[in-house]
Coordinates of C-alpha atoms in Angstrom, one line a residue:
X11 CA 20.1 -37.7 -6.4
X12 CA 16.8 -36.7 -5.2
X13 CA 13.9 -36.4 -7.4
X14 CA 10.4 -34.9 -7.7
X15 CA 7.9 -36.1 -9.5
X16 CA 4.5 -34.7 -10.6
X17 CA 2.0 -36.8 -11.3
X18 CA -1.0 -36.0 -13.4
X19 CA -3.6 -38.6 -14.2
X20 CA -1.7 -41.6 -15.8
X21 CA 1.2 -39.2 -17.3
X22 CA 3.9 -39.4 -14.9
X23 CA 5.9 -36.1 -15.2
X24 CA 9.9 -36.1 -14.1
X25 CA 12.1 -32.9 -13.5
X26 CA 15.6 -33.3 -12.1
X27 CA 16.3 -31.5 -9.1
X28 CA 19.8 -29.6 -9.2
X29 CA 20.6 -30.0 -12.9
X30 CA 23.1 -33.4 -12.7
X31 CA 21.2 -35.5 -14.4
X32 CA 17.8 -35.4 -16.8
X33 CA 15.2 -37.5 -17.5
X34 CA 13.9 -39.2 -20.6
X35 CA 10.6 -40.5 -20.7
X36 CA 9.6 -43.4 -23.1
X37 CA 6.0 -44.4 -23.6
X38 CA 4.9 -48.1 -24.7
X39 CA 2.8 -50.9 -24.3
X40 CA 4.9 -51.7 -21.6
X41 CA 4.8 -49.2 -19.9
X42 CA 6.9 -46.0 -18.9
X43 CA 10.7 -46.3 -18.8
X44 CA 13.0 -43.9 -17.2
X45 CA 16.3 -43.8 -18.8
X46 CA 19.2 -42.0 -17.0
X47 CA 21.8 -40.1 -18.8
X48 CA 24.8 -38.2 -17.5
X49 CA 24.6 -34.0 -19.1
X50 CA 26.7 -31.0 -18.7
X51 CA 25.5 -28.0 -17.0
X52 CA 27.3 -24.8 -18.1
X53 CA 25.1 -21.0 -17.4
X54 CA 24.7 -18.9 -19.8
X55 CA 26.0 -15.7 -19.7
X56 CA 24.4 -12.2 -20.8
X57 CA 26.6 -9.3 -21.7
X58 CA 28.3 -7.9 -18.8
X59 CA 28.2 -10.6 -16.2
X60 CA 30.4 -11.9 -14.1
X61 CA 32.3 -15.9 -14.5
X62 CA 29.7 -18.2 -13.0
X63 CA 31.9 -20.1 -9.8
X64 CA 30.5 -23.9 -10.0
X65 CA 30.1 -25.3 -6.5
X66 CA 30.0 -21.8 -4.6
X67 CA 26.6 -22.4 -3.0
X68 CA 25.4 -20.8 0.0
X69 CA 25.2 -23.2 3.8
X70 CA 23.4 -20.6 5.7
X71 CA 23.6 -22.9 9.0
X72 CA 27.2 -21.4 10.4
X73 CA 25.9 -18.5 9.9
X74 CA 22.5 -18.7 11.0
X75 CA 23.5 -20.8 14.3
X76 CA 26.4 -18.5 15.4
X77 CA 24.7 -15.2 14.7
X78 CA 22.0 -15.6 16.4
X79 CA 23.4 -15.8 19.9
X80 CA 24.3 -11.9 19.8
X81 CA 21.3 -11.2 18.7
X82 CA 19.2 -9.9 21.8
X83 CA 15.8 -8.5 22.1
X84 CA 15.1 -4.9 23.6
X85 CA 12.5 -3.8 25.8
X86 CA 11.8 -0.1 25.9
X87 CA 9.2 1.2 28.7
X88 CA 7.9 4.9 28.2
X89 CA 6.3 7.1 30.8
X90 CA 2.8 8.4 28.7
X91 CA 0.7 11.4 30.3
X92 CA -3.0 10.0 30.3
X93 CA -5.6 12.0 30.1
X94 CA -8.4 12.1 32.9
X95 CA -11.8 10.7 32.5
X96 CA -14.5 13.1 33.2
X97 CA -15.0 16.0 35.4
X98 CA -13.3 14.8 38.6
X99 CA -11.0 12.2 36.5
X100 CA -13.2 8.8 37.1
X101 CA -15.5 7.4 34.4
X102 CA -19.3 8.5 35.6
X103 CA -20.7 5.1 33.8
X104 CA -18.4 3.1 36.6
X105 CA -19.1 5.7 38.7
X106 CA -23.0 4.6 39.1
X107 CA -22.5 1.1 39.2
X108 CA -20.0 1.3 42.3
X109 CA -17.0 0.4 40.3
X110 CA -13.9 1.1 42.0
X111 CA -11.2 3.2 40.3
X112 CA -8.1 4.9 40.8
X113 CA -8.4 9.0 41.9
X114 CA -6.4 11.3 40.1
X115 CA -3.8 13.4 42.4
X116 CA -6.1 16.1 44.3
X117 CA -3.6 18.3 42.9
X118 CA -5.0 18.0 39.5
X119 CA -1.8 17.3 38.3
X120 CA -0.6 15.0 35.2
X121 CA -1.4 11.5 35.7
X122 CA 1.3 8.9 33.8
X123 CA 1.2 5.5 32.1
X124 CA 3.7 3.2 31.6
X125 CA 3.6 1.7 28.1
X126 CA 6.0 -1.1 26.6
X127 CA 7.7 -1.1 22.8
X128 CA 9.7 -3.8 21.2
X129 CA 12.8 -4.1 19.2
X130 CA 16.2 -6.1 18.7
X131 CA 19.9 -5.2 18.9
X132 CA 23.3 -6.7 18.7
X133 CA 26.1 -7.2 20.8
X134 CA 29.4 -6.1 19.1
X135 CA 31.6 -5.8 22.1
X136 CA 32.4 -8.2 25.3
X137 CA 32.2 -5.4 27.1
X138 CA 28.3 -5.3 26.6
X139 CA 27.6 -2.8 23.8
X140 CA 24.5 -3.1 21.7
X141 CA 23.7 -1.6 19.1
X142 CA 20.2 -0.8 17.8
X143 CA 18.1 1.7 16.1
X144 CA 17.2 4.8 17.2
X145 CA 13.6 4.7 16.7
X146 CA 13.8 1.5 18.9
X147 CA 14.6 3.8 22.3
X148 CA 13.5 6.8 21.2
X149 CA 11.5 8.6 24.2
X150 CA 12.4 5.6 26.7
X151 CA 12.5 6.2 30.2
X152 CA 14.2 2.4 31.0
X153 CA 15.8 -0.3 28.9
X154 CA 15.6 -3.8 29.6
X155 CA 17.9 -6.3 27.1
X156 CA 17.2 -10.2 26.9
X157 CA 20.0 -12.4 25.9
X158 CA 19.4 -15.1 23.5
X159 CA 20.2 -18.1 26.1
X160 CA 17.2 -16.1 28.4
X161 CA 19.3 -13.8 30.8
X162 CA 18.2 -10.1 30.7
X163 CA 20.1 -6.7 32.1
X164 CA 19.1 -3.3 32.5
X165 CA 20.8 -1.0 29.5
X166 CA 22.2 2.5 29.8
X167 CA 21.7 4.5 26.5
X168 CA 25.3 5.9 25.4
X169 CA 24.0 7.9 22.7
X170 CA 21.9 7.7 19.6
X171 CA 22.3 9.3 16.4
X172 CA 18.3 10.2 14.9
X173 CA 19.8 11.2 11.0
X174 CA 21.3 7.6 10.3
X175 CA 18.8 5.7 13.4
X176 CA 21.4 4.3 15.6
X177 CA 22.0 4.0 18.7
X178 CA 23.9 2.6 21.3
X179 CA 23.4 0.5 24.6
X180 CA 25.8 -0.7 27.1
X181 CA 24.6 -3.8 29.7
X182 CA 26.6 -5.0 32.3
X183 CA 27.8 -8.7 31.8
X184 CA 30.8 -11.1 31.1
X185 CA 31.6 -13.7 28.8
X186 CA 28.6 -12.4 26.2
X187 CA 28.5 -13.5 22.3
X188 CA 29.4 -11.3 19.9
X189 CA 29.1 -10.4 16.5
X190 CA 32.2 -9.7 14.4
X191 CA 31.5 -6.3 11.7
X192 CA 31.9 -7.8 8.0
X193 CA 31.7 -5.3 4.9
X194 CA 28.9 -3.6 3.4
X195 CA 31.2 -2.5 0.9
X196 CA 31.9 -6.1 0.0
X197 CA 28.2 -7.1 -0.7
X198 CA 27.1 -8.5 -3.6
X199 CA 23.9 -8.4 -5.7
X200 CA 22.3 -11.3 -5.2
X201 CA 24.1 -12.5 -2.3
X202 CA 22.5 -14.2 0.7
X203 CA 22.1 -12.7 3.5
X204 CA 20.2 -13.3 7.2
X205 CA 17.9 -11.2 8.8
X206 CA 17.9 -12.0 12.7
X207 CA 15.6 -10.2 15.3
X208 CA 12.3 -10.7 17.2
X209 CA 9.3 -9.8 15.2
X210 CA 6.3 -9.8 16.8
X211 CA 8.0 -10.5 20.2
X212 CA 9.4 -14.1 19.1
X213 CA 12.5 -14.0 20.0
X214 CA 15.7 -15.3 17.3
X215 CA 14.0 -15.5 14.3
X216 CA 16.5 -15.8 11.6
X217 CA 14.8 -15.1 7.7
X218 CA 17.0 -15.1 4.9
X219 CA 16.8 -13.3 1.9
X220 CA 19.1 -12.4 -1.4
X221 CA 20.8 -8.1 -1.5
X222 CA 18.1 -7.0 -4.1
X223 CA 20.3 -3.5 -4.1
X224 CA 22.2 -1.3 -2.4
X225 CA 22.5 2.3 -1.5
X226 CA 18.6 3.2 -1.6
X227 CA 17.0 6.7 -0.2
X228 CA 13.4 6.4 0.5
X229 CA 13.2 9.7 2.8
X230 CA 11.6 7.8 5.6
X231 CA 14.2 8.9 8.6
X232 CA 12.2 11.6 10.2
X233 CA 15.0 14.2 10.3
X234 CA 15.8 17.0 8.4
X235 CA 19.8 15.9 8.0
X236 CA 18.9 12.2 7.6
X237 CA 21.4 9.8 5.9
X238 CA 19.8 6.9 4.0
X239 CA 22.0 4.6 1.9
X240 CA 20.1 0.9 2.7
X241 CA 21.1 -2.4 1.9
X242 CA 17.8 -3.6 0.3
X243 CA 17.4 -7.2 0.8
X244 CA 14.2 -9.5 0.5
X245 CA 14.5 -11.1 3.6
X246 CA 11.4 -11.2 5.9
X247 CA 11.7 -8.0 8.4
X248 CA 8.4 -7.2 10.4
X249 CA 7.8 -4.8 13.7
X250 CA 9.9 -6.4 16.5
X251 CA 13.1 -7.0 13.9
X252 CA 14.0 -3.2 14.3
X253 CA 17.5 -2.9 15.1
X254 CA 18.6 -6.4 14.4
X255 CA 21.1 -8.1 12.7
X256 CA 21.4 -8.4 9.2
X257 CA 24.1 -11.2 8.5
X258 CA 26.3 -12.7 5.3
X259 CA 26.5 -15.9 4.8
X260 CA 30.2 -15.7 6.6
X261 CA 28.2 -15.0 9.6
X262 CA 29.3 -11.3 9.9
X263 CA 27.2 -7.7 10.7
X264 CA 26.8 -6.4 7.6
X265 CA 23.6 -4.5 8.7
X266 CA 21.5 -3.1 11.0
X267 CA 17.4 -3.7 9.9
X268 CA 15.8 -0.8 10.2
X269 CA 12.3 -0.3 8.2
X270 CA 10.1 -2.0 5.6
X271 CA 8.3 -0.5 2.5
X272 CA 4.5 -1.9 2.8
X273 CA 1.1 -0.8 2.4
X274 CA 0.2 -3.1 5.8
X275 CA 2.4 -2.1 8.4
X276 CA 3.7 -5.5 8.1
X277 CA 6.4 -7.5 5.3
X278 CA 5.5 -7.6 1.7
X279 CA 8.8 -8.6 0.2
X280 CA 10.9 -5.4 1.1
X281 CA 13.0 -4.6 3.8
X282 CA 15.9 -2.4 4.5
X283 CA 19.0 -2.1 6.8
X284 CA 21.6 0.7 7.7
X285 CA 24.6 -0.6 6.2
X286 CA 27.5 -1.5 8.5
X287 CA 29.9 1.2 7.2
X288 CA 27.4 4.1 8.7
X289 CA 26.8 1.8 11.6
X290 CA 30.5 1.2 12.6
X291 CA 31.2 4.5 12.1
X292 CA 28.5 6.0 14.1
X293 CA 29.0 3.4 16.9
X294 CA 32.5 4.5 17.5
X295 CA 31.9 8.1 17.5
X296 CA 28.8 7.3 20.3
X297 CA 31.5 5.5 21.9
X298 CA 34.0 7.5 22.2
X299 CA 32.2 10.6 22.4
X300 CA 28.7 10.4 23.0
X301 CA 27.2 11.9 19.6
X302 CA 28.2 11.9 16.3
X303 CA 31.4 13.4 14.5
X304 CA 29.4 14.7 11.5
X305 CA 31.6 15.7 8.5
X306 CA 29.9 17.9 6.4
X307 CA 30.8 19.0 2.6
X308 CA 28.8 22.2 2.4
X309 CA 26.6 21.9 -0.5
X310 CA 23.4 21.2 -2.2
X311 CA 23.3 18.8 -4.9
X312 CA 21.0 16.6 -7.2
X313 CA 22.1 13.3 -8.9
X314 CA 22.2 13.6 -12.7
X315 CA 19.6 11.2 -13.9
X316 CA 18.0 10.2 -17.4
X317 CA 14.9 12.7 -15.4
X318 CA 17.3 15.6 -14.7
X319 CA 19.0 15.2 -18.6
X320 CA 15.2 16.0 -19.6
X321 CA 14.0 18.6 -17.4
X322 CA 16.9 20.3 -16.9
X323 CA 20.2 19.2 -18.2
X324 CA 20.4 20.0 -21.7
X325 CA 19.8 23.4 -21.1
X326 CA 23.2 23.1 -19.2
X327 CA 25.1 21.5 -21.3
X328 CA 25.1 18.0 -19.3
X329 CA 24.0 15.4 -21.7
X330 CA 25.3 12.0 -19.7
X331 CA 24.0 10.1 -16.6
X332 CA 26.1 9.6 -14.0
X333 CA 27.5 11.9 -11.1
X334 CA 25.8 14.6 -9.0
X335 CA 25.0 18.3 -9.7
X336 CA 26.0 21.2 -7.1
X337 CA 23.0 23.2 -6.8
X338 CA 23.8 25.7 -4.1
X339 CA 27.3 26.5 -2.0
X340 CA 26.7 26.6 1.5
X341 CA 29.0 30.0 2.3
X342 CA 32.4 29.0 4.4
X343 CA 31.8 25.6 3.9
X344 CA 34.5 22.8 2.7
X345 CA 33.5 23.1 -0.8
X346 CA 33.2 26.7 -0.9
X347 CA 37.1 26.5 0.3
X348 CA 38.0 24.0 -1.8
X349 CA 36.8 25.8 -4.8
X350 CA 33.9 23.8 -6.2
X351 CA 31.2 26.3 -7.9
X352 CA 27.6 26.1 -8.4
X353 CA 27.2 24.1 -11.5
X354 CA 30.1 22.1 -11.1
X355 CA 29.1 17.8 -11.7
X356 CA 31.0 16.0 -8.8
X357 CA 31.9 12.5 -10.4
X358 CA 33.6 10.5 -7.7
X359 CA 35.1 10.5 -4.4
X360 CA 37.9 9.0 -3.7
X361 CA 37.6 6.3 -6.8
X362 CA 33.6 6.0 -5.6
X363 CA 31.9 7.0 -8.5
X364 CA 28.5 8.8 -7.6
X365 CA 25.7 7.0 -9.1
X366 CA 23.0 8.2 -6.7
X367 CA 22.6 10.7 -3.6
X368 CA 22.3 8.1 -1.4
X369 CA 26.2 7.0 -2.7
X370 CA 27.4 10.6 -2.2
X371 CA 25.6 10.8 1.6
X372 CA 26.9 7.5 2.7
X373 CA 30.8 8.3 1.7
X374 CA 30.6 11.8 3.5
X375 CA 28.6 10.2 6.6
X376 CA 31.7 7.3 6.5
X377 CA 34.3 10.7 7.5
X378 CA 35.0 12.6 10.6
X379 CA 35.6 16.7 10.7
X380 CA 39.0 17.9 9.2
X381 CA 39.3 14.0 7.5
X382 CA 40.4 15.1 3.4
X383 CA 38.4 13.7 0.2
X384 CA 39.4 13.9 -3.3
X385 CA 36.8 14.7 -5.6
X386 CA 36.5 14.0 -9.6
X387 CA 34.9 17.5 -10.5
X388 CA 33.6 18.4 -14.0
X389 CA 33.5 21.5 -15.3
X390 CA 33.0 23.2 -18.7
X391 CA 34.0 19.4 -20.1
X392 CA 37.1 19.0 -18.3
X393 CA 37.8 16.6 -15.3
X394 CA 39.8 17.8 -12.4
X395 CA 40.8 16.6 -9.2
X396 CA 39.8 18.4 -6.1
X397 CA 40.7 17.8 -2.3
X398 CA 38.4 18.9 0.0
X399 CA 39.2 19.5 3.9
X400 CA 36.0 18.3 5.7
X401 CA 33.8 20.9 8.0
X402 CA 31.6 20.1 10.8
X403 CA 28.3 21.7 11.3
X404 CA 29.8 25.0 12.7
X405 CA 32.0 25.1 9.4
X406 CA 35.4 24.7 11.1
X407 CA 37.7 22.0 10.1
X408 CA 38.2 20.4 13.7
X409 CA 36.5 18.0 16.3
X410 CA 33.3 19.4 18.0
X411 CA 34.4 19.1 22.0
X412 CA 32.6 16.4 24.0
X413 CA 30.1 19.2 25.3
X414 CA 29.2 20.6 21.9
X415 CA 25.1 20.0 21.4
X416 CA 23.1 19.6 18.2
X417 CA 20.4 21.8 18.9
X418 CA 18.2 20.5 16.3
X419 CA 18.6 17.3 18.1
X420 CA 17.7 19.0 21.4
X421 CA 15.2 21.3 20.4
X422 CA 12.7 18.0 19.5
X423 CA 11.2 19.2 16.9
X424 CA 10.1 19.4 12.7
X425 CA 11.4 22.7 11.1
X426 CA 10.8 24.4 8.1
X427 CA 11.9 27.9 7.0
X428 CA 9.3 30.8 7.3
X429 CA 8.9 31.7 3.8
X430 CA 8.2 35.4 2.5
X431 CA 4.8 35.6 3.1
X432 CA 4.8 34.3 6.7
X433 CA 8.2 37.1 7.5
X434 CA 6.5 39.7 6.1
X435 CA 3.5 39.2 7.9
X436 CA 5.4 38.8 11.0
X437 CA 8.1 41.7 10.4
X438 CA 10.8 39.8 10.5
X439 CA 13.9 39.1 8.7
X440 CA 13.8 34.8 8.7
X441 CA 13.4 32.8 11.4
X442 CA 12.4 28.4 11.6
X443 CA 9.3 27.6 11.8
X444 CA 8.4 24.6 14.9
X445 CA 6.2 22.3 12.6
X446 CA 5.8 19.8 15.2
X447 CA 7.3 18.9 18.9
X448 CA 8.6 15.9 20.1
X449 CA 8.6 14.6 23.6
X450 CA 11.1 14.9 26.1
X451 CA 13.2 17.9 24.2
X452 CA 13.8 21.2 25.1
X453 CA 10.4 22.4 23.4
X454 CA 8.5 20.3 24.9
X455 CA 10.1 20.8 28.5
X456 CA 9.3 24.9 28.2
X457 CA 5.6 24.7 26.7
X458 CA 6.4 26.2 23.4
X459 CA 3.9 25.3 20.6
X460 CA 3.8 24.4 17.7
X461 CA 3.6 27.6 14.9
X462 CA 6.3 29.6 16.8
X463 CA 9.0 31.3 14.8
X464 CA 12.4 31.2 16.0
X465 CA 14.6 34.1 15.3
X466 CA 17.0 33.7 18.0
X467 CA 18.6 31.2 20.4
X468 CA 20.9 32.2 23.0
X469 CA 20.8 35.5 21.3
X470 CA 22.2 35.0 18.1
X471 CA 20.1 35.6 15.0
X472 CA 18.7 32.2 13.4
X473 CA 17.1 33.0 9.8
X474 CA 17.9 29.2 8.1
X475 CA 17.6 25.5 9.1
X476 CA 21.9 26.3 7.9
X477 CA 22.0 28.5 11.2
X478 CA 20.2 26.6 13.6
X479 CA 22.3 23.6 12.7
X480 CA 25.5 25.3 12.9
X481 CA 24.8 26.5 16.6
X482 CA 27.0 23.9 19.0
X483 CA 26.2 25.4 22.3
X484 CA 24.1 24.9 24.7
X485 CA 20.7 26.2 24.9
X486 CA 19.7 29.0 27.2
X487 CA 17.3 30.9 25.9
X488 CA 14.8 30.9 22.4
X489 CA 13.4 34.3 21.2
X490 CA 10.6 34.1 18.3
X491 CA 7.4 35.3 17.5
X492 CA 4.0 33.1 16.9
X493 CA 1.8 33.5 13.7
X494 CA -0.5 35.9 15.2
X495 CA 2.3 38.6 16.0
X496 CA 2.8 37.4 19.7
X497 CA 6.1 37.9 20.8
X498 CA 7.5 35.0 22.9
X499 CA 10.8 34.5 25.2
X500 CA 11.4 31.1 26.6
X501 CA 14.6 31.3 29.3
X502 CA 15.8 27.2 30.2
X503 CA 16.1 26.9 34.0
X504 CA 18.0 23.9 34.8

């Protein structure tokens, strides 16, 4: 048995490592003696825990040591638009002193940088699919993957998915480690778990933490239909682990890091992971059909917590935590067909009971188009049983096709609805307002800036974020009008 020892001045301190066996300690004028004694270790229990398992302690070496070899690290090079130095383009302070340097085009035109990012992924299929976060080859013009044992391909995106930050790679190789999907489901509080990746460009680092909680929304997915339900873990996760794996102790994909809460930039004892139930589900529909197969429900809803009981919820009648609270009915959607109301408390689905938002978005993001739920619905005190046919974002209960598009997704932008004030002004009915543009979608390709108002694409009327997301086709042309009453047309030329 090993032991520590402390010592402090001529007291000698002893503490038993492991619990087996305790120390006595005798002081005389012989001396110290250290009698050995044999004692029985049983936990205590509080109220509702589980039965302690003696003996069921974690090796994290399989793990770690098989893991890790699917673990690869992503290179992501972007083409950035520079801007030109002075008048003519050069620096004039190099200029005096003779310094050589590199003419813009005499056509004045755009001059382009090539910049490098960072991140991880994992391979989950012999046939070279990685998976990795969204954010991790978001805006890249080429993808470059390096194997743990040192080779490195070129990667072909097959899709990404921005609301839950996944996406998918595919390299061309053979006999490649993989890593086997576990359950997310089957995740314990307080269980170990690894978190494999290459922070700070250091390749297969493995950190292992304990699942501090599960199913957490912090809103930090930039996207207006994002679905957060992270694993939270305390395992060390810094820039460079993005997209990596996050293992259990079995050595099984349980998680896909993704993000850290901190003040620095850097780890602080919180990080975060897609849980592999999104993940798998995503990757297959990337797979299979490019983008994701997003089932939607149809309503608005708030969870029903000690906050809401306060504020809100004895004024309705709802006096106990626990379940989530239909706000609005999105018109023609599944639960307006089903027959759930405003002010109906959704309790479970399918046996899940709904503790948070995060619980309810991660059960509906599991589910394809046309796939049926059963729902625990409350209403004036009694419980019933609702099932609920699925919808996808046009509000039929089918498949998109393979060449359906998510406009929001292509537009490449932030939206937000033009309130009274702003339609008045403008004369309008409604419209979306473009907050911000992203690179590389169709905003950005035709000019448009920031400030315009949509109220049309491809001719049909768009007065909601609800309209532009159920539009599936492909974008020809966008009609609005800009805050200071300018009418603008944009027409897409391929």
């Amino acid at each position: 048995m090993k032991k520590a020892f402390l010592f402090l001045g001529a007291v000698a301190v002893s503490a038993a490592v492991g619990g087996a066996t305790a120390w006595c300690i005798s002081d005389n004028s012989s001396g110290v003696q250290y009698i050995e004694r044999e004692v029985e270790r049983t936990p205590a229990l509080g109220a509702q825990f589980t039965a302690y398992e003696a003996g069921e302690f974690p090796d994290l070496t399989y793990a770690a040591e098989n893991a890790v070899k699917a673990v690869v690290n992503i290179e992501a090079m972007q083409q950035v638009e520079v801007q030109h130095r002075g008048q003519f383009g050069t620096d004039p302070f190099l200029e005096f002193f003779g310094i050589p340097q590199e003419r813009p085009h005499s056509n004045g035109g755009p001059r382009y940088q090539q910049r490098k990012a960072g991140g991880s992924g994992v391979i989950i299929s012999e046939e070279g699919y990685v998976v990795t976060n969204n954010h991790v080859v978001e805006g890249a013009t080429k993808l470059r993957v390096k194997l743990s044992d040192g080779r490195a391909f070129d990667a072909k995106l097959i899709g990404k998915d921005s609301a839950t930050d996944i996406a998918l790679l595919r390299i061309d190789a053979e006999e490649l480690p993989t890593l086997a999907f576990g359950s997310s489901d089957a995740l314990r509080l307080g269980e170990w778990v690894l978190a494999i990746g290459s922070p700070f460009d250091l390749q297969s680092t493995i950190t292992a933490g304990i699942v501090s909680a599960k199913a957490r929304n912090l809103n930090a997915i930039p996207n207006d239909f994002s679905i957060e339900s992270f694993i939270h873990t305390d395992a060390a996760v810094n820039p460079g682990n993005s997209g990596g794996a996050l293992v259990n102790t079995h050595g099984e994909l349980v998680g896909i890091n993704t993000l850290i809460k901190s003040q620095t930039g850097s780890y602080i004892g919180y990080s975060f992971a897609v849980p592999e139930a999104i993940v798998r589900k995503v990757v297959v529909d990337l797979k299979e059909y490019g983008f994701v197969q997003r089932a939607l429900l149809g309503v608005t809803f708030r969870p029903i917590d000690q906050d809401f009981i306060d504020n809100e919820g004895k004024h309705m009648g709802i006096t106990e935590i626990g379940g989530v609270y239909v706000g609005e009915i999105v018109e023609g959607g599944a639960a307006a067909k089903a027959g759930i109301r405003k002010g109906d408390v959704i309790l479970d689905i399918d046996g899940v009971r709904l503790s948070s938002s995060a619980t309810l978005q991660e059960q509906i993001a599991r589910r394809r188009p046309n796939d049926r739920v059963n729902l625990s619905v409350k209403r004036d005190g009694k419980v019933k049983q609702i099932e609920v046919v699925l919808r996808n974002k046009a509000d039929k209960p089918e498949l998109l096709a393979p060449e359906a598009v998510d406009v929001i997704e292509a537009l490449g932008g932030k939206f937000q609805e033009a309130d009274e004030r702003l339609c008045r002004k403008l004369e309008i009915k409604g419209g979306v307002e473009v907050i911000s543009i992203k690179a590389n979608g169709v905003l950005a390709r035709g000019r448009v800036k920031p400030g315009l108002v949509i109220t049309h694409i491809n001719d049909r009327p768009v007065r909601t974020i609800d309209d532009l997301r159920r539009l599936t086709e492909k974008i020809r042309t966008i009609d609005g009008v800009y805050p200071n009453g300018r009418a603008a047309s944009y027409v897409l030329v391929e």
